[in-house]
PDB file of C-alpha atoms in Angstrom:
ATOM      1  CA  UNK K  29     -25.649  40.777  76.772  1.00 78.00           C
ATOM      2  CA  UNK K  30     -24.210  38.191  79.381  1.00 87.00           C
ATOM      3  CA  UNK K  31     -22.517  34.973  78.467  1.00 84.00           C
ATOM      4  CA  UNK K  32     -25.663  32.983  79.659  1.00 89.00           C
ATOM      5  CA  UNK K  33     -27.908  35.075  77.339  1.00 90.00           C
ATOM      6  CA  UNK K  34     -25.402  34.793  74.422  1.00 90.00           C
ATOM      7  CA  UNK K  35     -25.384  30.963  74.874  1.00 91.00           C
ATOM      8  CA  UNK K  36     -29.203  31.113  75.117  1.00 92.00           C
ATOM      9  CA  UNK K  37     -29.516  32.824  71.776  1.00 93.00           C
ATOM     10  CA  UNK K  38     -27.053  30.847  69.960  1.00 92.00           C
ATOM     11  CA  UNK K  39     -29.047  27.757  71.356  1.00 93.00           C
ATOM     12  CA  UNK K  40     -32.029  29.009  70.113  1.00 93.00           C
ATOM     13  CA  UNK K  41     -30.816  30.340  66.800  1.00 94.00           C
ATOM     14  CA  UNK K  42     -28.569  27.338  65.933  1.00 94.00           C
ATOM     15  CA  UNK K  43     -30.001  24.060  67.382  1.00 93.00           C
ATOM     16  CA  UNK K  44     -31.588  22.819  64.263  1.00 93.00           C
ATOM     17  CA  UNK K  45     -28.707  23.815  62.122  1.00 93.00           C
ATOM     18  CA  UNK K  46     -26.254  21.764  64.319  1.00 93.00           C
ATOM     19  CA  UNK K  47     -28.780  18.949  64.413  1.00 91.00           C
ATOM     20  CA  UNK K  48     -28.737  18.649  60.728  1.00 90.00           C
ATOM     21  CA  UNK K  49     -25.168  18.874  60.577  1.00 91.00           C
ATOM     22  CA  UNK K  50     -24.962  16.096  62.929  1.00 90.00           C
ATOM     23  CA  UNK K  51     -27.626  13.868  61.431  1.00 89.00           C
ATOM     24  CA  UNK K  52     -25.854  13.990  57.972  1.00 87.00           C
ATOM     25  CA  UNK K  53     -22.672  12.803  59.281  1.00 86.00           C
ATOM     26  CA  UNK K  54     -24.135  10.008  61.568  1.00 83.00           C
ATOM     27  CA  UNK K  55     -25.401   8.061  58.526  1.00 75.00           C
ATOM     28  CA  UNK K  56     -27.024   5.031  59.908  1.00 59.00           C
ATOM     29  CA  UNK K  57     -26.634   6.128  63.652  1.00 63.00           C
ATOM     30  CA  UNK K  58     -29.702   8.414  63.744  1.00 67.00           C
ATOM     31  CA  UNK K  59     -30.606   7.573  67.345  1.00 71.00           C
ATOM     32  CA  UNK K  60     -27.537   9.049  68.478  1.00 83.00           C
ATOM     33  CA  UNK K  61     -28.116  12.552  66.859  1.00 87.00           C
ATOM     34  CA  UNK K  62     -29.443  13.929  69.850  1.00 86.00           C
ATOM     35  CA  UNK K  63     -26.802  12.535  72.192  1.00 87.00           C
ATOM     36  CA  UNK K  64     -24.127  14.330  69.937  1.00 89.00           C
ATOM     37  CA  UNK K  65     -25.913  17.515  69.558  1.00 90.00           C
ATOM     38  CA  UNK K  66     -26.355  17.688  73.428  1.00 89.00           C
ATOM     39  CA  UNK K  67     -22.568  17.100  73.769  1.00 90.00           C
ATOM     40  CA  UNK K  68     -22.164  19.876  71.379  1.00 91.00           C
ATOM     41  CA  UNK K  69     -24.260  22.326  73.481  1.00 92.00           C
ATOM     42  CA  UNK K  70     -22.573  20.992  76.723  1.00 91.00           C
ATOM     43  CA  UNK K  71     -19.313  22.015  75.308  1.00 92.00           C
ATOM     44  CA  UNK K  72     -20.647  25.254  74.180  1.00 92.00           C
ATOM     45  CA  UNK K  73     -22.238  26.029  77.596  1.00 93.00           C
ATOM     46  CA  UNK K  74     -19.021  25.175  79.344  1.00 92.00           C
ATOM     47  CA  UNK K  75     -17.086  27.609  76.934  1.00 93.00           C
ATOM     48  CA  UNK K  76     -19.873  30.146  76.667  1.00 91.00           C
ATOM     49  CA  UNK K  77     -17.394  32.986  77.304  1.00 91.00           C
ATOM     50  CA  UNK K  78     -15.614  31.826  73.994  1.00 90.00           C
ATOM     51  CA  UNK K  79     -18.813  32.208  71.807  1.00 91.00           C
ATOM     52  CA  UNK K  80     -18.000  34.354  68.832  1.00 92.00           C
ATOM     53  CA  UNK K  81     -20.540  36.991  67.619  1.00 91.00           C
ATOM     54  CA  UNK K  82     -21.406  34.545  64.705  1.00 92.00           C
ATOM     55  CA  UNK K  83     -21.320  31.229  66.576  1.00 94.00           C
ATOM     56  CA  UNK K  84     -22.468  28.677  63.867  1.00 94.00           C
ATOM     57  CA  UNK K  85     -19.260  27.839  62.321  1.00 93.00           C
ATOM     58  CA  UNK K  86     -17.582  27.585  65.902  1.00 94.00           C
ATOM     59  CA  UNK K  87     -20.556  25.190  66.943  1.00 94.00           C
ATOM     60  CA  UNK K  88     -19.672  23.130  63.817  1.00 93.00           C
ATOM     61  CA  UNK K  89     -16.278  23.033  64.753  1.00 92.00           C
ATOM     62  CA  UNK K  90     -17.337  21.669  68.290  1.00 93.00           C
ATOM     63  CA  UNK K  91     -19.664  19.230  66.516  1.00 92.00           C
ATOM     64  CA  UNK K  92     -16.741  17.926  64.463  1.00 91.00           C
ATOM     65  CA  UNK K  93     -14.846  17.015  67.668  1.00 89.00           C
ATOM     66  CA  UNK K  94     -17.969  15.427  69.288  1.00 89.00           C
ATOM     67  CA  UNK K  95     -18.809  13.315  66.127  1.00 88.00           C
ATOM     68  CA  UNK K  96     -15.082  12.070  66.221  1.00 85.00           C
ATOM     69  CA  UNK K  97     -15.616  10.962  69.672  1.00 83.00           C
ATOM     70  CA  UNK K  98     -18.748   9.265  68.966  1.00 78.00           C
ATOM     71  CA  UNK K  99     -17.444   7.412  66.085  1.00 74.00           C
ATOM     72  CA  UNK K 100     -14.445   6.255  68.113  1.00 77.00           C
ATOM     73  CA  UNK K 101     -16.968   4.992  70.595  1.00 68.00           C
ATOM     74  CA  UNK K 102     -18.940   3.110  67.873  1.00 65.00           C
ATOM     75  CA  UNK K 103     -15.806   1.399  66.590  1.00 65.00           C
ATOM     76  CA  UNK K 104     -15.058   0.332  70.116  1.00 67.00           C
ATOM     77  CA  UNK K 105     -18.693  -1.046  70.810  1.00 63.00           C
ATOM     78  CA  UNK K 106     -18.381  -2.713  67.446  1.00 69.00           C
ATOM     79  CA  UNK K 107     -15.267  -4.590  68.149  1.00 68.00           C
ATOM     80  CA  UNK K 108     -16.638  -5.716  71.398  1.00 64.00           C
ATOM     81  CA  UNK K 109     -19.635  -7.074  69.832  1.00 65.00           C
ATOM     82  CA  UNK K 110     -17.522  -8.698  67.236  1.00 66.00           C
ATOM     83  CA  UNK K 111     -15.346 -10.268  70.036  1.00 68.00           C
ATOM     84  CA  UNK K 112     -18.722 -11.381  71.785  1.00 71.00           C
ATOM     85  CA  UNK K 113     -19.777 -13.075  68.663  1.00 65.00           C
ATOM     86  CA  UNK K 114     -22.992 -11.168  68.835  1.00 52.00           C
ATOM     87  CA  UNK K 115     -23.401  -9.345  65.544  1.00 47.00           C
ATOM     88  CA  UNK K 116     -26.602  -8.843  63.395  1.00 49.00           C
ATOM     89  CA  UNK K 117     -25.637 -11.739  60.962  1.00 48.00           C
ATOM     90  CA  UNK K 118     -25.934 -14.333  63.793  1.00 46.00           C
ATOM     91  CA  UNK K 119     -29.616 -13.169  64.421  1.00 47.00           C
ATOM     92  CA  UNK K 120     -30.577 -12.748  60.903  1.00 48.00           C
ATOM     93  CA  UNK K 121     -31.311  -9.185  61.048  1.00 47.00           C
ATOM     94  CA  UNK K 122     -29.405  -8.229  58.043  1.00 44.00           C
ATOM     95  CA  UNK K 123     -30.949  -5.969  55.508  1.00 45.00           C
ATOM     96  CA  UNK K 124     -30.349  -6.665  51.771  1.00 42.00           C
ATOM     97  CA  UNK K 125     -30.836  -3.912  49.328  1.00 46.00           C
ATOM     98  CA  UNK K 126     -32.740  -4.828  46.062  1.00 41.00           C
ATOM     99  CA  UNK K 127     -31.826  -4.151  42.532  1.00 40.00           C
ATOM    100  CA  UNK K 128     -33.879  -0.856  42.494  1.00 45.00           C
ATOM    101  CA  UNK K 129     -32.614   0.710  45.655  1.00 48.00           C
ATOM    102  CA  UNK K 130     -29.974   3.124  43.855  1.00 51.00           C
ATOM    103  CA  UNK K 131     -31.440   6.551  43.988  1.00 56.00           C
ATOM    104  CA  UNK K 132     -30.611   9.542  41.571  1.00 50.00           C
ATOM    105  CA  UNK K 133     -27.580  11.184  42.685  1.00 63.00           C
ATOM    106  CA  UNK K 134     -26.097   8.212  44.310  1.00 70.00           C
ATOM    107  CA  UNK K 135     -23.034   8.533  42.167  1.00 72.00           C
ATOM    108  CA  UNK K 136     -22.269  11.698  43.688  1.00 77.00           C
ATOM    109  CA  UNK K 137     -22.103  10.106  47.217  1.00 79.00           C
ATOM    110  CA  UNK K 138     -20.026   7.156  45.647  1.00 85.00           C
ATOM    111  CA  UNK K 139     -17.453   9.753  44.425  1.00 84.00           C
ATOM    112  CA  UNK K 140     -17.499  11.678  47.652  1.00 86.00           C
ATOM    113  CA  UNK K 141     -17.057   8.484  49.876  1.00 88.00           C
ATOM    114  CA  UNK K 142     -13.815   7.650  47.800  1.00 90.00           C
ATOM    115  CA  UNK K 143     -12.384  11.054  49.045  1.00 91.00           C
ATOM    116  CA  UNK K 144     -10.565  11.407  52.330  1.00 93.00           C
ATOM    117  CA  UNK K 145     -12.503  12.558  55.510  1.00 91.00           C
ATOM    118  CA  UNK K 146     -10.953  15.974  55.395  1.00 92.00           C
ATOM    119  CA  UNK K 147     -11.845  16.289  51.806  1.00 93.00           C
ATOM    120  CA  UNK K 148     -15.390  14.920  52.520  1.00 91.00           C
ATOM    121  CA  UNK K 149     -15.883  17.523  55.249  1.00 91.00           C
ATOM    122  CA  UNK K 150     -14.672  20.744  53.551  1.00 93.00           C
ATOM    123  CA  UNK K 151     -17.017  19.874  50.794  1.00 91.00           C
ATOM    124  CA  UNK K 152     -19.974  19.118  53.202  1.00 89.00           C
ATOM    125  CA  UNK K 153     -19.139  22.532  55.099  1.00 91.00           C
ATOM    126  CA  UNK K 154     -19.558  24.574  51.784  1.00 89.00           C
ATOM    127  CA  UNK K 155     -22.498  22.559  50.189  1.00 86.00           C
ATOM    128  CA  UNK K 156     -24.691  21.140  53.028  1.00 85.00           C
ATOM    129  CA  UNK K 157     -23.933  23.751  55.734  1.00 87.00           C
ATOM    130  CA  UNK K 158     -23.557  26.423  53.082  1.00 87.00           C
ATOM    131  CA  UNK K 159     -20.754  28.239  54.695  1.00 90.00           C
ATOM    132  CA  UNK K 160     -18.530  30.724  53.131  1.00 91.00           C
ATOM    133  CA  UNK K 161     -14.707  30.079  52.952  1.00 93.00           C
ATOM    134  CA  UNK K 162     -14.194  32.204  56.057  1.00 93.00           C
ATOM    135  CA  UNK K 163     -16.775  30.259  58.105  1.00 92.00           C
ATOM    136  CA  UNK K 164     -15.406  27.140  56.868  1.00 93.00           C
ATOM    137  CA  UNK K 165     -11.831  28.256  58.338  1.00 93.00           C
ATOM    138  CA  UNK K 166     -13.712  28.587  61.682  1.00 92.00           C
ATOM    139  CA  UNK K 167     -15.314  25.487  61.697  1.00 92.00           C
ATOM    140  CA  UNK K 168     -11.917  23.660  60.697  1.00 92.00           C
ATOM    141  CA  UNK K 169      -9.840  25.721  62.965  1.00 92.00           C
ATOM    142  CA  UNK K 170      -7.512  27.030  60.286  1.00 93.00           C
ATOM    143  CA  UNK K 171      -7.094  30.245  58.441  1.00 94.00           C
ATOM    144  CA  UNK K 172      -9.127  31.462  55.558  1.00 93.00           C
ATOM    145  CA  UNK K 173      -6.490  30.938  52.916  1.00 96.00           C
ATOM    146  CA  UNK K 174      -5.725  27.329  54.153  1.00 95.00           C
ATOM    147  CA  UNK K 175      -9.483  26.671  54.127  1.00 94.00           C
ATOM    148  CA  UNK K 176      -9.704  28.067  50.550  1.00 95.00           C
ATOM    149  CA  UNK K 177      -6.857  25.868  49.367  1.00 95.00           C
ATOM    150  CA  UNK K 178      -8.524  22.758  51.128  1.00 95.00           C
ATOM    151  CA  UNK K 179     -11.712  23.517  49.434  1.00 94.00           C
ATOM    152  CA  UNK K 180      -9.956  23.977  46.075  1.00 95.00           C
ATOM    153  CA  UNK K 181      -7.994  20.683  46.326  1.00 95.00           C
ATOM    154  CA  UNK K 182     -11.075  18.653  47.609  1.00 93.00           C
ATOM    155  CA  UNK K 183     -13.130  19.909  44.579  1.00 92.00           C
ATOM    156  CA  UNK K 184     -10.342  18.888  42.174  1.00 93.00           C
ATOM    157  CA  UNK K 185     -10.183  15.502  43.820  1.00 93.00           C
ATOM    158  CA  UNK K 186     -13.936  15.121  43.616  1.00 90.00           C
ATOM    159  CA  UNK K 187     -13.919  15.954  39.965  1.00 87.00           C
ATOM    160  CA  UNK K 188     -11.116  13.408  39.386  1.00 90.00           C
ATOM    161  CA  UNK K 189     -13.202  10.729  41.288  1.00 89.00           C
ATOM    162  CA  UNK K 190     -16.406  11.523  39.133  1.00 84.00           C
ATOM    163  CA  UNK K 191     -14.278  11.267  36.223  1.00 83.00           C
ATOM    164  CA  UNK K 192     -13.263   7.864  37.141  1.00 85.00           C
ATOM    165  CA  UNK K 193     -16.710   6.777  37.707  1.00 80.00           C
ATOM    166  CA  UNK K 194     -17.635   8.057  34.223  1.00 76.00           C
ATOM    167  CA  UNK K 195     -14.736   6.136  32.825  1.00 77.00           C
ATOM    168  CA  UNK K 196     -15.764   2.873  34.605  1.00 73.00           C
ATOM    169  CA  UNK K 197     -19.314   3.571  33.226  1.00 65.00           C
ATOM    170  CA  UNK K 198     -17.982   4.057  29.653  1.00 67.00           C
ATOM    171  CA  UNK K 199     -15.925   0.902  29.861  1.00 69.00           C
ATOM    172  CA  UNK K 200     -19.225  -0.995  30.614  1.00 64.00           C
ATOM    173  CA  UNK K 201     -17.833  -2.393  34.020  1.00 57.00           C
ATOM    174  CA  UNK K 202     -20.646  -0.484  35.910  1.00 51.00           C
ATOM    175  CA  UNK K 203     -24.120   1.021  35.742  1.00 50.00           C
ATOM    176  CA  UNK K 204     -24.572   4.407  34.841  1.00 46.00           C
ATOM    177  CA  UNK K 205     -24.912   6.749  37.862  1.00 46.00           C
ATOM    178  CA  UNK K 206     -25.221  10.221  36.355  1.00 45.00           C
ATOM    179  CA  UNK K 207     -28.501  11.719  36.190  1.00 43.00           C
ATOM    180  CA  UNK K 208     -27.298  15.501  35.845  1.00 42.00           C
ATOM    181  CA  UNK K 209     -24.969  17.219  33.337  1.00 42.00           C
ATOM    182  CA  UNK K 210     -21.329  17.399  34.187  1.00 42.00           C
ATOM    183  CA  UNK K 211     -20.399  20.903  35.654  1.00 43.00           C
ATOM    184  CA  UNK K 212     -17.421  22.447  33.900  1.00 40.00           C
ATOM    185  CA  UNK K 213     -14.824  25.222  35.259  1.00 44.00           C
ATOM    186  CA  UNK K 214     -14.841  24.152  38.783  1.00 43.00           C
ATOM    187  CA  UNK K 215     -11.369  23.165  40.625  1.00 44.00           C
TER     188      UNK K 215
END
């Protein structure tokens, strides 16, 4: 199969998986998903001779870099808007959440948000993208042992954050967020 055919097959087979990967990480920027996905496949096209036999983890690695560039761009635009004094609050377009907006499982997202971006990513790759440790290693650009260790440490830190949230709830300083039983024996 030629490099062009290999790229076309990877595009057809993995477009939606890469789109979901990007969409989950651009929380609140859904209009930019297509732009980032297009950049991912533009890079893949330029580097089509580098596509591995199982390209999805490699595409996730490319997507990570494209997302980082997009997030930096959002930050620059936000700072520019702030300097110009043209933010949403000046136009009354802020959305205020009501008291019933918390959905089941929000506690997991809250605990995950307290982790470092690197810990969040390794957990998302294994959970959301359902990658095995060897595939996580490809996506992160590291060895399998390093990926396994990162995953182990991230799970341990997530467990600690969940425990911290439970302690806060038990002390009566927050509303309960758990709706599923605690998992034991992980991390």
